Coordinates of C-alpha atoms and ligand atoms in Angstrom, one line a residue:
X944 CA 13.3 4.7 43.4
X945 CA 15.2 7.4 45.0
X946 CA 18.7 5.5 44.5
X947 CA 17.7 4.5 41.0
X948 CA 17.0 8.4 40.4
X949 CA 20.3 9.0 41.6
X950 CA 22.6 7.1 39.2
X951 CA 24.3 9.2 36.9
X952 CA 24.9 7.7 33.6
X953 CA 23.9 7.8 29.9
X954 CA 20.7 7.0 28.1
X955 CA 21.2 4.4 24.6
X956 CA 17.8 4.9 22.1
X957 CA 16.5 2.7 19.6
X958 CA 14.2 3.1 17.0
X959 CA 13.8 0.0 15.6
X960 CA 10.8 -1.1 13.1
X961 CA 8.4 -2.2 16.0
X962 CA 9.1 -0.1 18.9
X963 CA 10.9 3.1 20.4
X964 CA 13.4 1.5 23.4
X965 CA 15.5 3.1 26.1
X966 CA 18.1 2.4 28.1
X967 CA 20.5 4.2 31.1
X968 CA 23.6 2.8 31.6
X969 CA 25.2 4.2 34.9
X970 CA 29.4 4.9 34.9
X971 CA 30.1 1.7 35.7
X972 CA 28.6 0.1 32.5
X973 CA 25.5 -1.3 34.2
X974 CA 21.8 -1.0 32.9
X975 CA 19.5 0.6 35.5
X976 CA 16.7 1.6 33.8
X977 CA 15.0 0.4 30.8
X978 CA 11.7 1.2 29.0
X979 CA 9.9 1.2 25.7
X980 CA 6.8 2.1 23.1
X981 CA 5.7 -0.7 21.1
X982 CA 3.6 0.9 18.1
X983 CA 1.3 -1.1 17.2
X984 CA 0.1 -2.3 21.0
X985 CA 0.9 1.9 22.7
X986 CA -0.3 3.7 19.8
X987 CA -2.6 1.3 17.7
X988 CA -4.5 4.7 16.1
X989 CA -1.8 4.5 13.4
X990 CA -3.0 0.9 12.8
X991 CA 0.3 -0.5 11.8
X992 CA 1.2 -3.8 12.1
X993 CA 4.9 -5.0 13.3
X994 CA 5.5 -1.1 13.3
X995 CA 4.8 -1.1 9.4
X996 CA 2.0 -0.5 7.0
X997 CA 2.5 -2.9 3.7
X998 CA 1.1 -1.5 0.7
X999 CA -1.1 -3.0 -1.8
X1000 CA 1.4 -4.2 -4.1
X1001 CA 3.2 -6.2 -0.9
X1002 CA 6.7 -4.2 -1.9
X1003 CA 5.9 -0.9 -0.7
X1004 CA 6.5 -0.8 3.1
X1005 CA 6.3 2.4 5.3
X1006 CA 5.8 3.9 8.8
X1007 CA 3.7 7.2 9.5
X1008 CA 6.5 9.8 10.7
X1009 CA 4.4 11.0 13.1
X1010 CA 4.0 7.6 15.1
X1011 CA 7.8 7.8 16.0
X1012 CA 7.2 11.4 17.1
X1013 CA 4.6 10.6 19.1
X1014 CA 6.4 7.5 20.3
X1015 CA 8.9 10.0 21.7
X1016 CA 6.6 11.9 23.5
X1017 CA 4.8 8.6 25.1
X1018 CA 8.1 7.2 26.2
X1019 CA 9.5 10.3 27.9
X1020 CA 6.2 10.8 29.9
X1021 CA 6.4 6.9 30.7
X1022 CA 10.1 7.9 32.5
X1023 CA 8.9 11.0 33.7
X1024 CA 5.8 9.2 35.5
X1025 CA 8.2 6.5 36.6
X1026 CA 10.6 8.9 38.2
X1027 CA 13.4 8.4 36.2
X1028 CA 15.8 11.7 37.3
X1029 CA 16.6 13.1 33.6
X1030 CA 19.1 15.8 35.5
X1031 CA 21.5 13.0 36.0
X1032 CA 21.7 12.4 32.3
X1033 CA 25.3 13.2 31.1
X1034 CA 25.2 12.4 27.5
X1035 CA 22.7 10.1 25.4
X1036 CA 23.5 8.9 21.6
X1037 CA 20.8 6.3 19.7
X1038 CA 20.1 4.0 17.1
X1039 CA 17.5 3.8 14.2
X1040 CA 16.3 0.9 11.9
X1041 CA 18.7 1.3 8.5
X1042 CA 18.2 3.0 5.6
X1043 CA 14.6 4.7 6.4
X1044 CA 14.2 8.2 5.5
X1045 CA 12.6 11.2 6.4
X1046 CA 11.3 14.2 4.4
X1047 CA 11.4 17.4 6.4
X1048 CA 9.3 20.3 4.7
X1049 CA 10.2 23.5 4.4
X1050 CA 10.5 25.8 6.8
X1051 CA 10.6 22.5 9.3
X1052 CA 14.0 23.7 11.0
X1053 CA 12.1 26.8 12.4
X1054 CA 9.5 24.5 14.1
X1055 CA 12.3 22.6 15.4
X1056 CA 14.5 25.1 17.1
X1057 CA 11.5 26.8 18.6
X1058 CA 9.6 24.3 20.5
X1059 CA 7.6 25.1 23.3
X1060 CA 8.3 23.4 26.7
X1061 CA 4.5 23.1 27.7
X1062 CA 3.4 21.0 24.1
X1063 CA 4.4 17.9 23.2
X1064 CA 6.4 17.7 19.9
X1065 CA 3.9 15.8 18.1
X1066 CA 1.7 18.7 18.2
X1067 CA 4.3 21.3 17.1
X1068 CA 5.9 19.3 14.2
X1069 CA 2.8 18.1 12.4
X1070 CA 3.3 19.9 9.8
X1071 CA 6.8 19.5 9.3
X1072 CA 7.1 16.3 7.1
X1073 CA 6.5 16.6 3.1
X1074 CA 5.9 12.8 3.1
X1075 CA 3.8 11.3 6.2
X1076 CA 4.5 7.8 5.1
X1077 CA 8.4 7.2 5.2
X1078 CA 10.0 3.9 3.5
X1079 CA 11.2 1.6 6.0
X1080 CA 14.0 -1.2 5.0
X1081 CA 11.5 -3.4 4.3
X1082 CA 9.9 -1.8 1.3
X1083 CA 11.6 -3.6 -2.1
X1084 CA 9.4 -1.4 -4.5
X1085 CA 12.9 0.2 -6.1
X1086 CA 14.4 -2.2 -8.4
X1087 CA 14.0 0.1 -11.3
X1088 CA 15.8 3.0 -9.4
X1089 CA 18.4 0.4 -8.3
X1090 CA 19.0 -0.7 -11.8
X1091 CA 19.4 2.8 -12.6
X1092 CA 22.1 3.7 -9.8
X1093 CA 24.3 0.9 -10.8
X1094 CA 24.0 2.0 -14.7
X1095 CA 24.7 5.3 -13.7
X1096 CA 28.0 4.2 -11.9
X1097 CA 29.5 1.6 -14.6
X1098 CA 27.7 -1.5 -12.6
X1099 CA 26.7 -3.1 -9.5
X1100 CA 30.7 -3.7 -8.8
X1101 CA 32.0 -0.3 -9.2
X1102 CA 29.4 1.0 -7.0
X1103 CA 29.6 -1.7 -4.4
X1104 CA 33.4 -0.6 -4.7
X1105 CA 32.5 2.9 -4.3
X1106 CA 29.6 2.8 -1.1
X1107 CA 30.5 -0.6 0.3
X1108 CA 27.0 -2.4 -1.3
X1109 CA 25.6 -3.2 -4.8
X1110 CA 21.9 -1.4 -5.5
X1111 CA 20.0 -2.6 -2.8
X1112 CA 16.2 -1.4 -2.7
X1113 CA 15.8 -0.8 0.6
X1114 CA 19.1 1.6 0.6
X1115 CA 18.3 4.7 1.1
X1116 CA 19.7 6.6 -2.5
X1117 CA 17.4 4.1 -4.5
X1118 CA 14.8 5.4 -2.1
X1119 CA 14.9 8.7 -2.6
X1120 CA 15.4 8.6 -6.7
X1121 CA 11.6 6.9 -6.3
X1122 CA 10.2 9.7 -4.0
X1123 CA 12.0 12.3 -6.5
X1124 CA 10.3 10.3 -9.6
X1125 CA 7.0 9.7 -8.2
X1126 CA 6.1 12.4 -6.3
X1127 CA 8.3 15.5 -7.4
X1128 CA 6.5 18.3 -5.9
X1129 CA 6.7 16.1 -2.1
X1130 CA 10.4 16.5 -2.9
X1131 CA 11.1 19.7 -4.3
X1132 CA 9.1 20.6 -1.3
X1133 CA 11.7 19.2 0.7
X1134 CA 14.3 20.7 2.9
X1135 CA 15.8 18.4 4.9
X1136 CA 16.5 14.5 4.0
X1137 CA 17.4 12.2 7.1
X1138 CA 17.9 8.7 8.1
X1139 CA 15.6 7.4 11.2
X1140 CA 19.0 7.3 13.0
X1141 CA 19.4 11.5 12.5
X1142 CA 15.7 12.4 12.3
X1143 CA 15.8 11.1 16.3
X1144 CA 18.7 12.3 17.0
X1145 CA 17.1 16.0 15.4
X1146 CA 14.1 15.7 17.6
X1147 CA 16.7 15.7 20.8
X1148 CA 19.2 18.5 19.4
X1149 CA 16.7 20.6 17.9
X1150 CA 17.8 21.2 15.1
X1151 CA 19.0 19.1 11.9
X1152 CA 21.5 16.5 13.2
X1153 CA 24.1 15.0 10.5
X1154 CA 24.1 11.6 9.2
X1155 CA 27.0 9.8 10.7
X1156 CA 29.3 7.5 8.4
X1157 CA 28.5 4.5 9.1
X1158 CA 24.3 4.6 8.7
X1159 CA 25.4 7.1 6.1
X1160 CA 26.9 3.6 4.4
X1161 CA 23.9 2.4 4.0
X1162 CA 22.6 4.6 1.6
X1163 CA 24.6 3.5 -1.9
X1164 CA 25.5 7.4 -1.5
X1165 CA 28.6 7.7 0.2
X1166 CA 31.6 6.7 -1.0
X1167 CA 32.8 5.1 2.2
X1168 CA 36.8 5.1 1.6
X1169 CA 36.8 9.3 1.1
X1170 CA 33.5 9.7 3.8
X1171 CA 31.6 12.0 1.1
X1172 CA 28.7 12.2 -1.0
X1173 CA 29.6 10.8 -4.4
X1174 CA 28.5 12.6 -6.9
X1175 CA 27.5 10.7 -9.6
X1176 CA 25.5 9.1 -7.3
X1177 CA 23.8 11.9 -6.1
X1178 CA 23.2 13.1 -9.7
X1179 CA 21.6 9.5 -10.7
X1180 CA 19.5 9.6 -7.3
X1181 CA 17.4 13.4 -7.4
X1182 CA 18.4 17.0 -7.9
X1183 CA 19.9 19.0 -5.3
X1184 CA 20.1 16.4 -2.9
X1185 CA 23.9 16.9 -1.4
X1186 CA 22.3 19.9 0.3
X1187 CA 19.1 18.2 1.6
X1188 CA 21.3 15.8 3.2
X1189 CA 23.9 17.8 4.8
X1190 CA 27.5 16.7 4.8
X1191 CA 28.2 13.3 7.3
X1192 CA 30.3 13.3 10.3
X1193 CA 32.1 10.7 12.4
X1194 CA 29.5 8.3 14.1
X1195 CA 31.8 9.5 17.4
X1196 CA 30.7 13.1 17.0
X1197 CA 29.1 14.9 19.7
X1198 CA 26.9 16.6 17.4
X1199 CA 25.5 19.5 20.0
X1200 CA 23.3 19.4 23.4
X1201 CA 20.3 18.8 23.8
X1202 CA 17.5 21.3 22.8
X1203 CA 16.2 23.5 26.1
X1204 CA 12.8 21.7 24.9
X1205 CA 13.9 18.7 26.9
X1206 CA 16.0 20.7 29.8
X1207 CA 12.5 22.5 30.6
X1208 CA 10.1 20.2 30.1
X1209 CA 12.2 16.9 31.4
X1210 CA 14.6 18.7 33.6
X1211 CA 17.7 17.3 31.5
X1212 CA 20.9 19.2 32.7
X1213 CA 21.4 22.3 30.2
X1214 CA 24.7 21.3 28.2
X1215 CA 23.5 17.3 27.9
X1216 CA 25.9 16.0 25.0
X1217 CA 24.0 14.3 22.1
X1218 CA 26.4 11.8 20.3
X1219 CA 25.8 11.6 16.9
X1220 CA 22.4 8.6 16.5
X1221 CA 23.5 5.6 13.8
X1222 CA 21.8 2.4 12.7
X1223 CA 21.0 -0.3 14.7
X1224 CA 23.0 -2.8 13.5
X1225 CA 26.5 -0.4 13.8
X1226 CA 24.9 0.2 17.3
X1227 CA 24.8 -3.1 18.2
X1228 CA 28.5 -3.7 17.1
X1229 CA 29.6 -1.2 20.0
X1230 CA 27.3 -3.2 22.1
X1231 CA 29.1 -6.6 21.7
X1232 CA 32.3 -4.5 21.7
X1233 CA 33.6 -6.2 18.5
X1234 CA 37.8 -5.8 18.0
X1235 CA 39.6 -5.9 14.7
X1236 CA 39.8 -9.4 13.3
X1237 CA 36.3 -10.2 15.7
X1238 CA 33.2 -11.5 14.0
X1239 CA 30.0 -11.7 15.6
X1240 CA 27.4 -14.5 14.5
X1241 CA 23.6 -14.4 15.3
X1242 CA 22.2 -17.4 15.0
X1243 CA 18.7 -17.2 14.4
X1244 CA 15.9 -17.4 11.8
X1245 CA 18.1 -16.3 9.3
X1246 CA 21.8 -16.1 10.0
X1247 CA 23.6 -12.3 10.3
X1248 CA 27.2 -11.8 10.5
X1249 CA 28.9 -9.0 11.9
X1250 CA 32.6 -8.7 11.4
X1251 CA 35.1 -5.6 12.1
X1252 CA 37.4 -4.9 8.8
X1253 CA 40.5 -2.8 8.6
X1254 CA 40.6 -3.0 4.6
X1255 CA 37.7 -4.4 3.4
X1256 CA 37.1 -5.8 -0.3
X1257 CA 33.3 -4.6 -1.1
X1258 CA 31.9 -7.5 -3.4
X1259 CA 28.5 -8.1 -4.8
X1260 CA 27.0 -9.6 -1.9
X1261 CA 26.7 -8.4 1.7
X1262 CA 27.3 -5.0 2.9
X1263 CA 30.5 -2.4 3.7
X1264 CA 29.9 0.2 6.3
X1265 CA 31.9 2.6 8.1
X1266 CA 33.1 1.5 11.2
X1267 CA 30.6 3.2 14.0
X1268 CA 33.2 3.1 16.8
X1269 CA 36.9 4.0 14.8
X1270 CA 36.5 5.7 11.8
X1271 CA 39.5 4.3 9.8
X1272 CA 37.7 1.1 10.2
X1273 CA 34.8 -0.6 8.6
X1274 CA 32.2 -3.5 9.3
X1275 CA 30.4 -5.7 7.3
X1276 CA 26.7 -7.2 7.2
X1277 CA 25.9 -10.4 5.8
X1278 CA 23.1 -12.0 5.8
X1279 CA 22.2 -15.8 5.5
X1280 CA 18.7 -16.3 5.0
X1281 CA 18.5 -20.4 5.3
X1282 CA 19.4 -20.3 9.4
X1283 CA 17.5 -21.9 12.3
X1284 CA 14.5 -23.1 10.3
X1285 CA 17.1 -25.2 7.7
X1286 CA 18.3 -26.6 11.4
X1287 CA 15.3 -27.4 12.5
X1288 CA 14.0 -28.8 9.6
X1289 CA 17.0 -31.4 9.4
X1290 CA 16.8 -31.9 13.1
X1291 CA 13.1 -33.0 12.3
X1292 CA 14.3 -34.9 9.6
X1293 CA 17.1 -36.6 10.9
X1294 CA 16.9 -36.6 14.9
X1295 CA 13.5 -37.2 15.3
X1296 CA 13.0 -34.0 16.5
X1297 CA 15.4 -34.0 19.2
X1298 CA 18.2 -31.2 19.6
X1299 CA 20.3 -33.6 22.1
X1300 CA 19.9 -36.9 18.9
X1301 CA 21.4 -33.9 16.8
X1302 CA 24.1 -32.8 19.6
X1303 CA 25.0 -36.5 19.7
X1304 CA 25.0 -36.8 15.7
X1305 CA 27.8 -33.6 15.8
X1306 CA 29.8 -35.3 18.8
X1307 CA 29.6 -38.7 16.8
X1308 CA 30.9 -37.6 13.7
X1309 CA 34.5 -36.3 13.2
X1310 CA 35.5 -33.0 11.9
X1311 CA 35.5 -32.7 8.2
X1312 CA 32.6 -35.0 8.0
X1313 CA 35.0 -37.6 5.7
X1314 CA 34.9 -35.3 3.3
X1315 CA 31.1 -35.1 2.8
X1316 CA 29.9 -31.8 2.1
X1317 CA 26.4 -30.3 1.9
X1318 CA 24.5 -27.1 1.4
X1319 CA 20.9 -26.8 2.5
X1320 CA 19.1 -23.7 1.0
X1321 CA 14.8 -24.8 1.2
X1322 CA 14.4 -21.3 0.8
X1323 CA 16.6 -19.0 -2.0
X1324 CA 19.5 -18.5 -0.1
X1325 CA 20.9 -14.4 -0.4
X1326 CA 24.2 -15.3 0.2
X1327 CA 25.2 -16.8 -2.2
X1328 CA 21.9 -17.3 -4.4
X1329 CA 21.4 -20.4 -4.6
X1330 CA 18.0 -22.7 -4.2
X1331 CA 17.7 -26.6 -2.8
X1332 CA 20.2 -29.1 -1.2
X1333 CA 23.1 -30.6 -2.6
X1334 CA 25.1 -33.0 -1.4
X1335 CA 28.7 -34.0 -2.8
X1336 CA 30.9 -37.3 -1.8
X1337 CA 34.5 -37.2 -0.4
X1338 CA 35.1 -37.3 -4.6
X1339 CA 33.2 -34.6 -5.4
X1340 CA 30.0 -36.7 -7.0
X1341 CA 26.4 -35.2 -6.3
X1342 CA 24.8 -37.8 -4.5
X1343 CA 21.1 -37.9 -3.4
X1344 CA 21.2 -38.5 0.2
X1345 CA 23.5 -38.7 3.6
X1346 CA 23.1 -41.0 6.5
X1347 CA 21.2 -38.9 9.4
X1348 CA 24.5 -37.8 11.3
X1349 CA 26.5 -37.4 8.2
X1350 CA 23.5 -35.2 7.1
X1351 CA 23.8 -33.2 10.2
X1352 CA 27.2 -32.3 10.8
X1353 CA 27.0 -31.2 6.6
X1354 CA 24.6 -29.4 7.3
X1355 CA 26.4 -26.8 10.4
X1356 CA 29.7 -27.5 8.8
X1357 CA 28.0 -26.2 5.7
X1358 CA 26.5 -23.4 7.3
X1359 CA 30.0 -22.0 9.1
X1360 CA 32.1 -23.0 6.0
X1361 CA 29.7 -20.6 4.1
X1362 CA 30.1 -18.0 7.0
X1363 CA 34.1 -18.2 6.9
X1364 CA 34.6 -18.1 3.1
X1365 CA 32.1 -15.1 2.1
X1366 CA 33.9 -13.1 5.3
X1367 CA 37.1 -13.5 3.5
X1368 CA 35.2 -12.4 0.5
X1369 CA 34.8 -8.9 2.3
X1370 CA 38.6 -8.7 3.3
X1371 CA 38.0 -10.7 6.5
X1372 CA 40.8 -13.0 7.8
X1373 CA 41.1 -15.3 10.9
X1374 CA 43.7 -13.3 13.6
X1375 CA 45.3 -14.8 16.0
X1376 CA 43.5 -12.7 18.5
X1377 CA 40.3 -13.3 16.9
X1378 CA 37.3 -13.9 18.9
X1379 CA 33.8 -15.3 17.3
X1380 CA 30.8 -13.6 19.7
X1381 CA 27.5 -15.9 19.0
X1382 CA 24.1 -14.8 19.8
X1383 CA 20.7 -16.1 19.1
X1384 CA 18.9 -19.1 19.6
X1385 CA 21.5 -21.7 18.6
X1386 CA 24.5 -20.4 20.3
X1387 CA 22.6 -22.3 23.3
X1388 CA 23.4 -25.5 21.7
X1389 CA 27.0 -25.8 22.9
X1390 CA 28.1 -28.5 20.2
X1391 CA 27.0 -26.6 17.2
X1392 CA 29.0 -23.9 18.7
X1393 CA 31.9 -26.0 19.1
X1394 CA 31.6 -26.8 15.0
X1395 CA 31.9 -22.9 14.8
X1396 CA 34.9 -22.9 17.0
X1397 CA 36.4 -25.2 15.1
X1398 CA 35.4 -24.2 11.0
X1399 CA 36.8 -20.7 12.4
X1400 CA 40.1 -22.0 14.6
X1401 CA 39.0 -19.5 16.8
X1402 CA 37.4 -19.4 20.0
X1403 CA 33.8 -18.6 20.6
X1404 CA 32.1 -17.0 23.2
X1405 CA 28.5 -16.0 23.9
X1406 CA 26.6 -13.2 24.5
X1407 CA 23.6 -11.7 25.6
X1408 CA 22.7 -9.2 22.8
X1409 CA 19.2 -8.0 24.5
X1410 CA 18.3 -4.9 23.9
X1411 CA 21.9 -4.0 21.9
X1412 CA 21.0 -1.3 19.6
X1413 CA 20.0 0.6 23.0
X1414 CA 23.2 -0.8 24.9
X1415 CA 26.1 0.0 22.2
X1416 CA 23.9 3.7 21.9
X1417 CA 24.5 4.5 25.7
X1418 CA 28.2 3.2 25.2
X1419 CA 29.0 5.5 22.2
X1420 CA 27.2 7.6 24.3
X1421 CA 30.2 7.5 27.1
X1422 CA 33.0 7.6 24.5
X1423 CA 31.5 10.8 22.7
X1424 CA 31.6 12.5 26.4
X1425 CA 35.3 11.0 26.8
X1426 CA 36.3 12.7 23.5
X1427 CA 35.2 10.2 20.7
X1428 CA 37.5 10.5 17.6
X1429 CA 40.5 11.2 20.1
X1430 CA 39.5 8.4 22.4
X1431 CA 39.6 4.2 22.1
X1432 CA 36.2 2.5 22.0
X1433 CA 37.8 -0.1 23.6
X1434 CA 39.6 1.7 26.7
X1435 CA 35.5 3.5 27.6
X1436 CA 34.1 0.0 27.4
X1437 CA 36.8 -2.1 29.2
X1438 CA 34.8 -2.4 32.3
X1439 CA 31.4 -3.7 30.4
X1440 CA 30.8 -7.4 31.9
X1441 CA 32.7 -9.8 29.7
X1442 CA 31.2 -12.3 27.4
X1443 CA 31.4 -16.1 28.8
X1444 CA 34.2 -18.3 27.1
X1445 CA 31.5 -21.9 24.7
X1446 CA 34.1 -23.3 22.8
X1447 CA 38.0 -23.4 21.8
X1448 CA 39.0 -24.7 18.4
X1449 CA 39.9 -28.9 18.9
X1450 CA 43.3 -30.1 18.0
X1451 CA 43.5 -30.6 14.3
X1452 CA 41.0 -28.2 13.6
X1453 CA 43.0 -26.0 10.8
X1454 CA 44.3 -29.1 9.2
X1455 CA 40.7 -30.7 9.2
X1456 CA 39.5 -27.3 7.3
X1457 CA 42.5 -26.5 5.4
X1458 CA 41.4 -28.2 2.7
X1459 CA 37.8 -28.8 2.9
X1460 CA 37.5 -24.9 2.7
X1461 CA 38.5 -24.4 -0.9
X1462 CA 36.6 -27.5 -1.7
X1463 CA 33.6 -26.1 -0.5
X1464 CA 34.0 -23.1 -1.8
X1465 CA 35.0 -24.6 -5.6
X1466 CA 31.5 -26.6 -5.0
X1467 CA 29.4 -23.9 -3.9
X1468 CA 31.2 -22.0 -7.4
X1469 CA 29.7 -25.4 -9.1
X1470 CA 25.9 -25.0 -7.8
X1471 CA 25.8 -21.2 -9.0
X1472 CA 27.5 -21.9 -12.2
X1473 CA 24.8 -25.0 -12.7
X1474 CA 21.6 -22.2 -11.4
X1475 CA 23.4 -20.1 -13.9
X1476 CA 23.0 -22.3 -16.5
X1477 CA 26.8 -21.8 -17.5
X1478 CA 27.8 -25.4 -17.8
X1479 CA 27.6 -27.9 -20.9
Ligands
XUL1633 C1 20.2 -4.0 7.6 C2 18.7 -3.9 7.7 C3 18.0 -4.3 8.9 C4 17.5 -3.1 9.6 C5 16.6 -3.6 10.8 O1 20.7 -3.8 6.4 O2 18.0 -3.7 6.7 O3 18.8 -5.0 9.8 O4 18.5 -2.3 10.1 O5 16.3 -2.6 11.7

């Protein structure tokens, strides 16, 4: 315990829809101390379930406010108990689920800056929320605010071109418009609006912390070229609402120290930096220490793609946000819902079950399938919104059905052909000094890697993204202390362990996809056209 108290270093947050996490990263990069607050096993009085209570009409989703207080209290006694040595804390930043907000009533900053050492803070901030029940990203009950937004704004383009993302109903703008229509006095009663990123980090400073830019992106509020509030969004959104939100900052900020709450009742050193909080995906960009032209692929129930953008092209599907670690950059989100369950279905259906009879079906066939091409959506697919499987010939026909290996190397082909073409939707393109970082459950599976590899003609390599949001927290963390803004990402995290080399592109890979890119592209243009019910 002793040398474990010892190790100087900086502690990464996450509050994530199911639990509160920590972690202290020591100087050299390593994690020494982890810990955590699940909410509905640690604090099961709030009687939520995964973290969330959904409403009645299944599309209204929320957490109580005061269960991630509270969480905050239970996990700092936890450490304290444990013997974790808070004085050797030099700096701490965190993460917070996306686009969930908070309602801070007035006359909530007083209670804030003037917390007693000997209570915890759920006792002094009770009765500092105007709404107990915040929205989570899983509530879709906005559709009619989202509607609204995008009329406001000259439609879903223009204001995907202006915050980075079309109306979504979990972002955060659409979310507050509903609060301001359905429960006006909540909101006129309120002083302070933040996202669960900056209501954690306020708890730790204090006082109100600002939203950074890139969780700020997440809002369909901030025009994410300029980094300010648009307007006209703000107008179509709620009254006064610029100054309940505060003006953003540079996710690199240090936004103050930490409130003497936490030096007297923790003993964590007087001065301990606070680097502005952001969302947990952004978070766990820094954590996989993604590089311009690098895209990150998580490979799991449904499919997410990280990618690092220098100029992106907002569309109408996936999202823009400002980049957490440079702030001339930008990231993007996309998300493909049809992922490991589509695999596993078709390994079912085509390898009896057997992941090494579908290894053997991807090294048995050759790259570019001989022209067969398929696109497996059982479920409605978000990206691009399309339903069913289609399968088309080396001519282009629809036909009904693939032999079993042709049928599976359509299927991954299909999958990282999607992957490739929306990313160049964004403003994405291949460099050479691209690297693809795969996590998840299939990035075990070394010859469906090796597909990605190839579909990309980049190299892939994996990585164990455990705990990220918490991880890339305590690295921005480290570069806020080193200066932030002024300071490379990449120079802070340089000596983090690197990520282990899966697969290189195969000879004949660029020529194989050359071509069968566009076609699946043009064919996938076919299917939504067909849904759309635009051809004779
Ligand atoms: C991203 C999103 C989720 C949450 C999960 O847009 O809604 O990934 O951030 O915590």
């Amino acid at each position: 315990m002793a040398g474990r108290a010892a190790r100087r270093g900086c502690l990464g947050w996450d509050f994530s829809t199911q639990q509160v996490k920590v972690v202290a990263v020591d100087t050299e990069l390593n994690v020494f101390y982890e810990d955590s607050v699940h909410f509905d096993r640690d604090l099961p009085a709030f009687g939520t379930q995964g973290g969330v209570h959904v409403h009645k009409d299944k599309l209204t989703v929320t957490s109580p406010v005061l269960m991630w207080v509270q969480a905050l209290d239970l996990i700092l006694e936890k450490m304290k108990a444990s013997g974790f040595d808070f004085s050797q804390v030099l700096a701490l930043s965190g993460a917070g689920q996306q686009h969930g907000s908070v309602y801070w009533r007035a006359g909530a900053s007083r209670a804030l800056t003037s917390l007693l050492p000997d209570l915890p803070l759920q006792q002094q901030l009770k009765d500092c929320f105007s709404i107990s029940d915040c929205p989570v990203w899983m509530d879709s009950s906005t559709t009619t605010q989202c509607r609204q937004l995008e009329a406001a704004v000259g439609g879903a383009l223009a204001l995907s071109r202006l915050t980075g993302s079309r109306a979504y109903e979990r972002f955060t703008g659409n979310q507050i418009a509903k609060i301001h229509q359905q429960n006006p006095e909540a909101y006129s009663h309120t002083e302070r609006v933040t996202l669960v990123s900056n209501f954690a980090a306020s708890l730790f400073l204090g006082s109100y912390c600002p939203i950074d830019y890139s969780d700020g992106s997440g809002m369909n509020l901030l025009q994410i070229q300029d980094k300010v509030w648009s307007q006209a969004c703000l107008r179509a959104c709620a009254p006064h609402l610029e100054e309940k939100l505060g003006p953003p900052v540079p996710s690199c900020s240090v936004v103050g120290a930490v409130s003497s709450y936490y030096v007297q009742r923790y003993g964590f050193p007087v001065g301990c930096k606070v680097v502005a909080f952001t969302g947990d995906n952004p978070a766990s960009l820094a954590a996989m220490r993604l590089e311009e032209g690098d895209i990150a692929v998580s490979l799991g129930t449904s499919d997410t793609l990280f990618l690092w953008l220098q100029e992106p092209t907002p569309a109408l599907e996936g999202h823009i946000f400002c980049n957490p670690v440079d702030p001339q950059h930008y990231m993007a989100l996309l998300c493909f819902k049809n992922g490991s369950l589509m695999r596993e279905k078709i390994r079912d259906e085509c390898a009896s079950g057997s992941w090494r009879e579908f290894s053997k079906a991807l090294r048995s066939t050759e790259m570019g399938n001989s022209g067969s091409v398929g696109f497996y959506f059982d479920v409605m697919e978000i990206t691009p919104e399309i339903c069913g499987r289609h399968r088309f010939n080396a001519g282009n026909a629809e036909v009904s059905a693939f032999p079993g290996d042709v049928e599976i190397r359509a299927l991954i082909e299909g999958q990282f052909m999607a992957k490739r073409i929306h990313a160049e939707g964004l403003g994405y393109r291949v460099m050479p000094k691209t690297k693809i970082l795969a996590t998840g459950g299939a990035s075990h599976n070394k010859d469906i890697l090796q597909v990605l590899a190839d579909v990309f003609g980049a190299p892939v390599y994996v990585t164990d993204t455990a705990n990220s949001a918490c991880v890339g927290s305590a690295y921005r963390a480290f570069h806020g202390l080193a200066g932030g803004t002024g300071m490379a990402f990449s120079d802070i995290v340089k000596i983090a362990p690197n990520p282990k080399l899966a697969a290189t592109p195969s000879p004949g890979a660029s020529q194989a996809y050359e071509a069968l890119l566009p076609r699946y592209a043009e064919l996938e243009r076919r299917i939504l056209s067909q849904a759309l019910g635009t051809l004779e």
